[in-house]
């Protein structure tokens, strides 16, 4: 169990983590790591007390060379109690160890539109391999994620009743990639601009602001 001094220090670190900018967050993490008595602590070497929360509940649920999974069962239970109706998941490929190629985050949306971080994983595997760590209470009605086939397949197996949706950002990325692949940009701007083509493109880009469309469509 953590001491009162450790709890107070943890609160100070959390205030810094919630501050503005990546630099402030990095400094807070550096101070926290530097304060550890066991300097051998690393991603692949976490003492049991550091893998637990202040109430002795597990936070590190998986830890090997290719997959780390972190979540608080209590946080997820509270989210479900407060009307969890949607989850949004996405991965990034920067600001984490090179051996673990993707940081994957799952956020929940509760009553009133309140967003809560629920689960984090760092993985060198495909998203499908994270699916076995779905906490039991979670039964969202909507799931928002990118257009990766592995992610969509995993979500359909985990939540067969949920409506799977993409987001406008990833849809626009896919459209822009297709536009450039087909060499259409020259018809939409500059001296080669064709008004009909430019108008057609603006219409397509506006679809993302219409009623949500299931990825099954």
XYZ file of C-alpha atoms in Angstrom:
217
model
C 0.000 0.000 0.000
C 1.297 3.476 -0.847
C 2.171 5.892 1.959
C 0.474 9.266 2.425
C 3.638 11.009 1.211
C 3.611 8.950 -1.972
C -0.064 9.724 -2.520
C 0.559 13.469 -2.147
C 3.525 13.254 -4.523
C 1.355 11.351 -6.984
C -1.255 14.115 -6.863
C 1.449 16.681 -7.637
C 2.627 14.625 -10.614
C -0.936 14.296 -11.900
C -1.409 18.078 -11.759
C 1.684 18.474 -13.917
C 0.536 15.749 -16.308
C -2.732 17.613 -16.797
C -0.908 20.833 -17.601
C -0.449 22.259 -21.058
C 2.010 20.946 -23.587
C 3.951 17.747 -24.101
C 7.045 19.281 -22.474
C 5.332 19.707 -19.092
C 4.052 16.131 -19.179
C 7.508 14.824 -20.048
C 9.078 16.736 -17.151
C 6.479 15.325 -14.739
C 7.209 11.773 -15.883
C 10.977 12.377 -15.610
C 10.629 13.666 -12.024
C 8.470 10.693 -11.081
C 10.919 8.182 -12.547
C 13.908 9.938 -10.951
C 12.282 9.668 -7.514
C 12.136 5.871 -7.645
C 14.504 4.071 -5.309
C 14.773 1.119 -7.690
C 16.584 2.609 -10.679
C 16.228 -0.682 -12.554
C 12.523 -0.080 -13.092
C 11.752 -0.208 -16.815
C 8.947 -1.100 -19.179
C 9.882 -4.767 -18.962
C 10.717 -4.697 -15.247
C 7.969 -3.306 -13.018
C 7.862 -4.164 -9.299
C 4.476 -5.453 -8.169
C 3.741 -2.353 -6.090
C 4.199 -0.127 -9.162
C 1.874 -2.300 -11.227
C -0.940 -1.542 -8.771
C -3.019 1.524 -8.014
C -3.161 3.206 -4.605
C -6.110 0.955 -3.622
C -4.024 -2.162 -4.467
C -6.064 -2.908 -7.587
C -4.235 -4.055 -10.699
C -3.351 -1.455 -13.325
C -0.776 -3.350 -15.426
C -2.770 -6.285 -16.816
C -0.262 -7.521 -19.379
C 3.455 -7.016 -19.742
C 5.698 -8.804 -22.199
C 8.059 -7.849 -25.008
C 5.271 -7.254 -27.536
C 2.244 -6.137 -25.559
C 1.551 -3.943 -22.521
C -2.033 -3.366 -21.353
C -3.025 -0.831 -18.683
C -6.468 -0.112 -17.235
C -8.349 0.352 -13.979
C -11.352 -1.926 -13.471
C -12.851 0.612 -11.066
C -12.667 3.401 -13.663
C -14.454 1.217 -16.209
C -17.087 0.173 -13.667
C -17.749 3.832 -12.818
C -17.995 4.717 -16.517
C -20.592 1.974 -17.023
C -22.511 3.139 -13.950
C -22.582 6.660 -15.402
C -24.104 5.604 -18.705
C -21.201 4.562 -20.930
C -22.748 4.561 -24.407
C -19.802 4.947 -26.779
C -16.096 4.285 -26.974
C -13.507 5.856 -29.261
C -10.226 4.097 -30.000
C -7.149 5.102 -31.966
C -3.441 4.417 -32.135
C -0.383 6.609 -32.619
C 3.083 5.626 -33.770
C 5.211 8.323 -32.084
C 6.423 9.179 -28.563
C 6.750 5.554 -27.401
C 9.558 2.941 -27.386
C 10.627 1.777 -30.843
C 10.156 -1.861 -29.857
C 6.463 -1.199 -29.175
C 5.333 0.348 -32.419
C 1.877 1.599 -31.456
C 0.271 3.296 -28.472
C -3.414 2.362 -28.596
C -5.902 4.298 -26.448
C -9.567 3.644 -25.679
C -11.763 6.475 -24.372
C -15.333 6.140 -23.159
C -18.195 8.610 -23.557
C -20.716 8.717 -20.699
C -23.948 10.609 -20.031
C -23.635 14.313 -20.754
C -20.851 13.723 -23.271
C -18.196 13.300 -20.571
C -15.106 11.558 -22.001
C -12.992 9.264 -19.826
C -9.742 7.415 -20.701
C -10.389 3.710 -20.098
C -7.555 1.586 -21.479
C -4.050 2.030 -22.862
C -1.876 -0.496 -24.630
C 1.551 -0.396 -26.226
C 1.933 -3.117 -28.784
C 4.054 -4.461 -31.605
C 1.180 -6.728 -32.608
C -1.977 -6.138 -34.580
C -4.911 -4.525 -32.803
C -6.773 -7.856 -32.902
C -4.447 -9.274 -30.241
C -5.617 -6.709 -27.681
C -9.232 -7.849 -27.885
C -9.033 -10.496 -25.158
C -8.540 -7.727 -22.598
C -12.028 -6.307 -22.921
C -13.275 -5.616 -19.374
C -16.560 -7.453 -18.817
C -18.942 -4.584 -17.934
C -18.330 -2.738 -21.209
C -21.279 -2.919 -23.612
C -21.182 0.325 -25.644
C -23.841 1.140 -28.238
C -21.432 2.975 -30.547
C -17.759 2.501 -31.314
C -15.702 5.082 -33.202
C -12.329 4.086 -34.645
C -10.205 4.386 -37.749
C -10.577 2.313 -40.899
C -7.971 -0.361 -40.129
C -9.396 -3.770 -40.998
C -7.811 -5.408 -37.938
C -9.479 -2.904 -35.597
C -12.896 -3.299 -37.202
C -12.696 -7.114 -37.165
C -11.711 -7.160 -33.482
C -14.511 -4.790 -32.490
C -17.157 -6.805 -34.344
C -16.109 -9.918 -32.436
C -16.038 -8.150 -29.075
C -19.218 -6.093 -29.425
C -21.436 -7.733 -32.089
C -24.434 -5.572 -31.108
C -22.612 -2.229 -31.234
C -22.698 0.158 -34.185
C -19.202 0.653 -35.594
C -18.434 4.073 -37.059
C -15.435 5.852 -38.493
C -14.529 9.485 -37.846
C -14.410 12.388 -40.288
C -10.660 12.869 -39.789
C -9.705 9.374 -40.920
C -12.273 9.484 -43.728
C -10.727 12.721 -45.022
C -7.265 11.154 -44.813
C -8.411 8.203 -46.915
C -10.036 10.495 -49.483
C -6.948 12.718 -49.748
C -4.739 9.677 -50.259
C -7.036 8.414 -53.013
C -7.161 11.864 -54.625
C -3.376 12.057 -54.817
C -3.082 8.452 -56.017
C -5.409 9.277 -58.910
C -3.512 12.539 -59.594
C -6.656 14.655 -59.212
C -5.178 17.513 -57.186
C -4.167 19.438 -60.335
C -7.844 19.682 -61.345
C -8.857 21.247 -58.026
C -6.434 24.158 -57.648
C -4.040 26.363 -59.558
C -4.084 27.040 -63.303
C -5.448 23.582 -64.112
C -8.466 23.968 -61.830
C -11.720 22.662 -63.300
C -14.732 24.223 -61.517
C -16.937 21.147 -61.906
C -14.260 18.879 -60.417
C -13.534 21.310 -57.571
C -17.243 21.537 -56.718
C -17.549 17.739 -56.833
C -14.628 17.438 -54.412
C -16.111 19.975 -51.994
C -19.376 18.019 -52.027
C -17.595 14.759 -51.193
C -15.650 16.362 -48.343
C -18.926 17.604 -46.881
C -20.276 14.077 -46.457
C -18.310 13.763 -43.225
C -20.591 16.367 -41.641
C -23.775 14.517 -42.573
C -25.477 11.837 -40.505
C -23.050 9.146 -39.333
C -22.642 6.145 -41.606
C -21.824 2.681 -40.310
C -18.593 1.110 -41.527
C -20.709 -1.893 -42.511
C -22.393 0.147 -45.258
